[in-house]
Every structure is written in C-alpha cells, then in structure tokens.
Amino acid sequence: MSTTHCPYCALQCAMHLEPGPDGNLRARPAPFPTNRGGLCRKGWTAPDLLTHPDRLTTPLIRHNGHLEPATWEQALDTAAHHLDHLRRTHGPDANAVYGSGSLTNEKAYLLGKFARLALGTSQIDYNGRFCMSSAAAATNHAFGLDRGLPFPLTDIATAQVVLLAGANPAETMPPMMGHLAAPTLIVIDPRRTPTAQQALDHGGLHLAPRPGTDLPLALGLLHAARTAGHLDHTYIEQRTTGFRTTWAQAAAHWPERTEEITGVPAHHIRAAADLLGHAARNRSAYILTGRGSEQHATGTATAGAWIDLALALGLPGRTGSGYGCITGQGNGQGGREHGQKADQLPGYRHITDPDARTHIAHLWNTTPHDLPGPGRSATELLAALGTPHGPRSLFVMGSNPAVSAPDTTLIKKRLAALDHLIVCDFVLSETAQQAHVVLPTAQWAEEEGTMTNLEGRLLRRTRAQNPPPGVRTDLQVLSDLAPRLGADPHHFPHDADTVLAELARASAGGRADYSGIDPHHLTAGHPQYWPAPRPTTTEPDPDRVPSTPRMFLDTFAHPDGRARFSTPTHHGPAETTDTHYPLWATTGRLLGHYQSGAQTRRIRELATTDPEATVQIHPDTAAHHGLTHGARAHLTSRRGTMTARVHTTPTARHDTVFVPFHYAHDQAANTLTQHALDPTSRMPEFKVSAVRITPAPDPATEGRP
Ligand SMILES: Nc1nc2c(c(=O)[nH]1)N[C@H]1C(S)=C(S)[C@@H](COP(=O)(O)OP(=O)(O)OC[C@H]3O[C@@H](n4cnc5c(=O)[nH]c(N)nc54)[C@H](O)[C@@H]3O)O[C@H]1N2
Ligand SMILES: Nc1nc2c(c(=O)[nH]1)N[C@H]1C(S)=C(S)[C@@H](COP(=O)(O)OP(=O)(O)OC[C@H]3O[C@@H](n4cnc5c(=O)[nH]c(N)nc54)[C@H](O)[C@@H]3O)O[C@H]1N2
Ligand code: SF4
Ligand SMILES: [Mo]
C-alpha cells in the first residue's frame, strides 16, 4: 500500500492506493487534516484513468494529417528539429510554452527553466492565469505576499461566521464542507448552489447578486458594517493604510443603492453585515473568495473589494479570523511560484527584478543578460499563436486550452495556425488532437514529486506503481528534449528529489522561500508551510522544520508592515445584454467533472451521472423562450453557439443561466465567453457573457411521432 494525494483539486485529499482483486489500483481516503478521511467522487474514481483504454502509451507524430504511432527517438527528434529550426529562422520567441497548475513543483520549475534556458524564449505562461490570478494580484497589493490561505484550513472550522464569495465548495471541494459545518455561512452566489443551500439550512444567508456585481456588493456590505458600528478602527489605524480612498467609494454604496446595482435586497445586505460584523468583533470571522468573484475583467478590483471589507473589520493577520482565496488546481499554489508565469522567476520572484535575474542566472550558469524578459499572459499568448508577430510553436504540458480558454472558436483556429504543436498528456485531449507531436506521460500515481496545497503546505506525491511501458514522466521528457536543443544535460535532471533540491536553492531569499523544505520530512507528519527559509543556525534541530502555518500575525509583507486598502471602482461586466442577447450566462463546475473534462469525461461512473452539458435556468425564463425541462437548447453569445440540455431550476435568477465548462465541441461553454482581460491579472471574463437561448433539435427524440 502507498499513501499519496488525489490528482485533482487543491484540497489534495490524502489517499491510500492498493491493488484490488483485478490487480488495478484502488483509492481509499487516508487521514489528513484537510479532508479528514473524506474523498469526493472524483477522488474515489481517479485510479480508473490509470488503466483506461484511451490511455496513450506510445508517442504520436502527425503524417498526412493523421496522428500515427512513433518511437520516442522519432518523436523527440521531430519536436526538437522543429523547435530548433523555428528558433534559428525566427528567433527564440517563435517557440512558446504553456504549463499548468496541475504540475508538481518540480515539473513547474523545470518547465520554466526549459523555456528560458533551453529554448531561450520569453513566451511562457500557464493555465493558472485563468484560475486564481485576480486574487493573487489583489493579495499581493493588499498584503505584499500571496498565499491562497495564509492559515491552515482547519482554522476556519472554529469560526462563528464564514463568508464565501463566488465559491461552491460543496461541489468543488466536498470534504472541505466538514470544516464549514459549525460556522454560520454567508454565501454570495447568483445561484442557489448546494453550498448556498447549506447556509440557509443552518441559519445562514444566501445573497444572489447579478453576475459581475460583487464589487458594489462588497462596498455595500462595508457601508452597512460601518453604519452598524462594526469597523475595527484601531486595527485600521495601526495595521493598514488607505482606508480613506476605499471609503470614498463605499460611501456612495448605501444598501438601497447597492440593491439597485446588484439585485440583493437592502435588508439582506444589512443582515449579512451584522452577522459578519458581530463575529468579527469576536475575532471569529473569515472571508473566502472563489472563482465566481475573481474570473472577471474586473477580477482584481473585485477581489480587492472583498479584502477591503476584511481589512475594515480587522480580520487579516490575526488568529481566528482572516481573508483567503480558495486555490483551485492540485498544485495551483506551487504552480504559481516557480517560474512558469510570464513575468516570474522561481521563488515568486519578478522577472524584471535585477537581483532576481542575477540570482537565477548564477544558478543556471548563464548571464542575467541572456535570461529572457517577461512574455505574454495566457490569453494573449494563445490569441497570438500563428499570427505574423506571434509564436509559431507551442509546447503544452498539463492543460487543454482547446476547451478551457475563453472564446475557444478563436483559440482552436490559433492552434491550427501553428507550424508545430507539441502536447504532453496521458490521453488524447481536444488540444492533443490538434498536435503535430504527442508525448505520452506518466500519471500522478506513477511519479514522485511535491505539491503545495491551498494552504501553502508542501505535500509529497509518491509513486505507487511504474508507468506503463512506453510512457515517460514529464520530467524525463524535459530531460530528454533539452539536450537535443543544445542545453547542458546536467541542467535538466529527471529525478524529482534532485530538481526539488535545485528549486529550494532557486527559491532561497525569494517571496515563496522553499530553501528549508526537507522532502523526507513531508511524509513524517511534520507540516511544512512556506515561507520555509533554511535555518541559519549551524546545528539545525531535526525535529523542528522551518514552517509558517499562519502568516502576517505580526506584520504584513510590505516594507512598512501595513496592509493596503484598494480603490475599488465598479465598471460592470465587459459586455451588456440587449434585445438580441437578453440573458446573463455564467459558467463553472459540477461535482462530477474536473476542468476541461479530458480526464473525468472518460471515467464511466462520472460520465454516466453527468453525460452532457446542461443549462440551469429558471422555469419561467425557459418557458418564455419556448423551452421545458429536458429539452435541448442553443445558447448563443456574440462569439458563438453551444448546445445544452435544459435543467429548470426554480431557485435560479430570472435573468441568469449557468453552464458548466467541462464539455467539448458543440457543448463547450467557452464558445460563449470572451477574452476581455483584467488590466492587472490578465484574467479573462469567464463568469459573465450576454446570451440568448433558443430551442435546438434533439437527436434523441427526432423522428419520433
Ligand atoms: N468538481 C470540480 N471541482 C473542482 C474543479 C472542477 O473542475 N470540478 N476545479 C478546481 C479548480 S481548478 C478550481 S479553480 C475550483 C473552483 O471552485 P469554485 O470557485 O467553487 O467554482 P466555480 O464553479 O467556478 O465558481 C463558484 C461559483 O461562482 C458562482 N458565480 C458565477 N458568477 C458569479 C459572480 O459574479 N459573483 C459571485 N459571487 N459568484 C458567481 C457560480 O454560480 C459558482 O457556483 O474548483 C476546483 N475543484
Ligand atoms: N468558462 C470557463 N472556463 C474556465 C473556467 C471557468 O470557470 N469557466 N475555469 C478556468 C480554470 S479555474 C482553470 S484552472 C482552467 C483549467 O483548464 P485546463 O487547463 O484545460 O485544465 P485540465 O482540464 O485540468 O487540463 C489538463 C490536461 O492536462 C492533462 N494533465 C493533467 N495533469 C497532467 C500532468 O501532470 N502532466 C501532463 N503532461 N498532463 C497532465 C489532462 O489529461 C488534461 O488533458 O480552466 C479555466 N476555464
Ligand atoms: S475534493 Fe479535490 S482533492 Fe479531494 S478527492 Fe475531490 S477532487 Fe480529489
Ligand atoms: Mo482553477
């Protein structure tokens, strides 16, 4: 039996893996603080993909329009030949790299090094840009440092009140609900989600704003909290700066005015402010945000407005209260720290910082001058592919942008315009289907490495079995490819421990400092949360590993030690509804599927429960558009059309429909979305599109009398 963590989300539930009667691995929950012995349906079924018939076990090369089996030598040589040719002909930025928050810390680090050192390109970014980047930008502004939860998750279990803005953990991290059983919940979500229902069932509140109006709602709550006398003026005075600029905005958001903008009744705003305010006075309240608040073209300002509310109530940087962003992907936290982001070097360092460049250049045996500068952000990178000034090749590891990027009709065209597309994956994802070279790589249970969970806690991923014959690890692929591009093989080891040791040195002195991490302690029940700087004493105590479970207790990470309020200004969504597109569409997740669905749509148990895209809509709105429960509908935005099965939901807002983004082709929600980008985080507007809904032909019933 081996013990590891689930491959999917950032909760990183611990699990035991052991062979069942048929010899295939089975998962069962292992005790661990975040999941407390629970797993969701996706975790239980995760091993099914290890032996799935769709599993890729040989590299593929495109010949005459078809992907055909090839040897590793052929595939690696072909990929390297094209990358080298493009680099020589068009310069290093002709090659681009696209990474993922699913990759282990070691892979994320080596991928960034591969881009900047082996390819010499500035063109690298990753799917985390679509995930928590707005909250990260807002947290960096407010606290001077971004760690999703700056406290252990178990802390929230003892709080009196937890406000969840745009997060639906009952479906996206079910075992987390164990920590939310005792607190009274205030859920901010346009939909009556299972999380919102739990709030209502246990004396809490559900506020259902129109999508894209969290920012004025947060200001309205601040206004109501101040009127009721809940603000912590001593904390504001002693630990923060800039309250006046925030208040200049909030002053104009009295509850009745906020109701007009958001649709949330004024008395609910006052009730929520009171509930939260009383708990805050007892220093027993948390504000947590998820993608619902963050995935907007105004995502950074919106996350900033929630942080402002937390600061005004005196929550961050104190035991028993706080603000946190619920990170999403398995290694969404570590993945954003070690240099696969366009503007970043390992250790959460900024790529334009001369000291950071010198530190990394020294470690990589190159010069600061030869390290590339910042590149394009994910959406901008994808939209530039194959254009006259954009990259001509893309190397993808751990993402399926043909389904998950905004405006996928455009993105698929851009992928098709590439001279060369290389995809490392375990299945033929929709993106891999467009590739010139596909490299089959190992899955979670077949590799070693570390992950950093939503609390900033380091975890060890352990190998339970070897990869199937013909499959290599992602680290091995980078290690095989880099020397073919002229890089020194010593710089690209494929052993996870060696890479972690180098990552630790690279991160030393950086904002996300891993230099004191002891990978062998990670299994021994010693929690290690970054920052974990290497001890300076000569005789380190083996029983005391460096670790920071709770951040900001004494001081925030800005030079003056104070947290900063922001200037949240409401601009509203990037597009408006009109007579042609009269409804708001928002997008998100279902319990049974993960992300682009490349993995979970292949798992029979999950595919049977949620076999096709659905659209959640109020029955009256459906009727108004000639639709009933179970009918098929077309949803059309200014970008494109998708098809979904109508799921009438009496608790839905009349003006808003919801579609999950886990499906491909004509069921892909991202045919509706647009790449209006947040000015700071470059987050696209996933959560608000103007659409119309019309009846669609139904192949299941067509031809019947
Ligand atoms: N089952 C499942 N679990 C997952 C994942 C998955 O794909 N499937 N993915 C993982 C990842 S990477 C992530 S990032 C997390 C995401 O976890 P969550 O943030 O919980 O997930 P979402 O469903 O994207 O969005 C949450 C809620 O935001 C609401 N919402 C939409 N628009 C707005 C708005 O304008 N304001 C507010 N306040 N709410 C709004 C939606 O109705 C939705 O219920 O989940 C992780 N866990
Ligand atoms: N409309 C809409 N769109 C969204 C969102 C939304 O809420 N609404 N959410 C956004 C968010 S938060 C996210 S995080 C993105 C995620 O979207 P994607 O980046 O597309 O994420 P996945 O579907 O997890 O894609 C992972 C792919 O890589 C493979 N893979 C997984 N792990 C590994 C690995 O370790 N190595 C290799 N080589 N391959 C691996 C999987 O088989 C799969 O094909 O989607 C974003 N898109
Ligand atoms: S909650 Fe997340 S980590 Fe836990 S079992 Fe489900 S998908 Fe896996
Ligand atoms: Mo995400």
mmCIF file with all atom_site columns, C-alpha atoms and ligand atoms in Angstrom, residues 6 8-9 11-13 39-40 42-43 172-175, ligand 3:
data_model
loop_
_atom_site.group_PDB
_atom_site.id
_atom_site.type_symbol
_atom_site.label_atom_id
_atom_site.label_alt_id
_atom_site.label_comp_id
_atom_site.label_asym_id
_atom_site.label_entity_id
_atom_site.label_seq_id
_atom_site.pdbx_PDB_ins_code
_atom_site.Cartn_x
_atom_site.Cartn_y
_atom_site.Cartn_z
_atom_site.occupancy
_atom_site.B_iso_or_equiv
_atom_site.pdbx_formal_charge
_atom_site.auth_seq_id
_atom_site.auth_comp_id
_atom_site.auth_asym_id
_atom_site.auth_atom_id
_atom_site.pdbx_PDB_model_num
ATOM   1  C  CA  . CYS A 1 6   ? -5.544  12.995 -5.134 1.00 0.00 ? 6   CYS A CA  1
ATOM   2  C  CA  . TYR A 1 8   ? -7.268  16.740 -8.971 1.00 0.00 ? 8   TYR A CA  1
ATOM   3  C  CA  . CYS A 1 9   ? -8.059  19.790 -6.863 1.00 0.00 ? 9   CYS A CA  1
ATOM   4  C  CA  . LEU A 1 11  ? -7.613  20.324 -1.350 1.00 0.00 ? 11  LEU A CA  1
ATOM   5  C  CA  . GLN A 1 12  ? -5.175  17.490 -2.166 1.00 0.00 ? 12  GLN A CA  1
ATOM   6  C  CA  . CYS A 1 13  ? -7.048  14.896 -0.131 1.00 0.00 ? 13  CYS A CA  1
ATOM   7  C  CA  . LEU A 1 39  ? -12.790 11.912 -0.642 1.00 0.00 ? 39  LEU A CA  1
ATOM   8  C  CA  . CYS A 1 40  ? -15.188 13.145 -3.300 1.00 0.00 ? 40  CYS A CA  1
ATOM   9  C  CA  . LYS A 1 42  ? -13.611 12.214 -8.406 1.00 0.00 ? 42  LYS A CA  1
ATOM   10 C  CA  . GLY A 1 43  ? -11.000 11.127 -5.888 1.00 0.00 ? 43  GLY A CA  1
ATOM   11 C  CA  . THR A 1 172 ? -15.800 21.836 -5.932 1.00 0.00 ? 172 THR A CA  1
ATOM   12 C  CA  . MET A 1 173 ? -14.146 20.578 -2.706 1.00 0.00 ? 173 MET A CA  1
ATOM   13 C  CA  . PRO A 1 174 ? -16.758 18.470 -0.923 1.00 0.00 ? 174 PRO A CA  1
ATOM   14 C  CA  . PRO A 1 175 ? -14.592 17.303 2.010  1.00 0.00 ? 175 PRO A CA  1
HETATM 15 S  S1  . SF4 B 2 .   ? -12.044 17.203 -3.103 1.00 0.00 ? 3   SF4 B S1  1
HETATM 16 FE FE1 . SF4 B 2 .   ? -10.438 17.510 -4.636 1.00 0.00 ? 3   SF4 B FE1 1
HETATM 17 S  S2  . SF4 B 2 .   ? -8.614  16.516 -3.797 1.00 0.00 ? 3   SF4 B S2  1
HETATM 18 FE FE2 . SF4 B 2 .   ? -10.389 15.777 -2.614 1.00 0.00 ? 3   SF4 B FE2 1
HETATM 19 S  S3  . SF4 B 2 .   ? -10.976 13.874 -3.611 1.00 0.00 ? 3   SF4 B S3  1
HETATM 20 FE FE3 . SF4 B 2 .   ? -12.224 15.504 -4.544 1.00 0.00 ? 3   SF4 B FE3 1
HETATM 21 S  S4  . SF4 B 2 .   ? -11.049 16.193 -6.334 1.00 0.00 ? 3   SF4 B S4  1
HETATM 22 FE FE4 . SF4 B 2 .   ? -9.679  14.992 -5.038 1.00 0.00 ? 3   SF4 B FE4 1
#
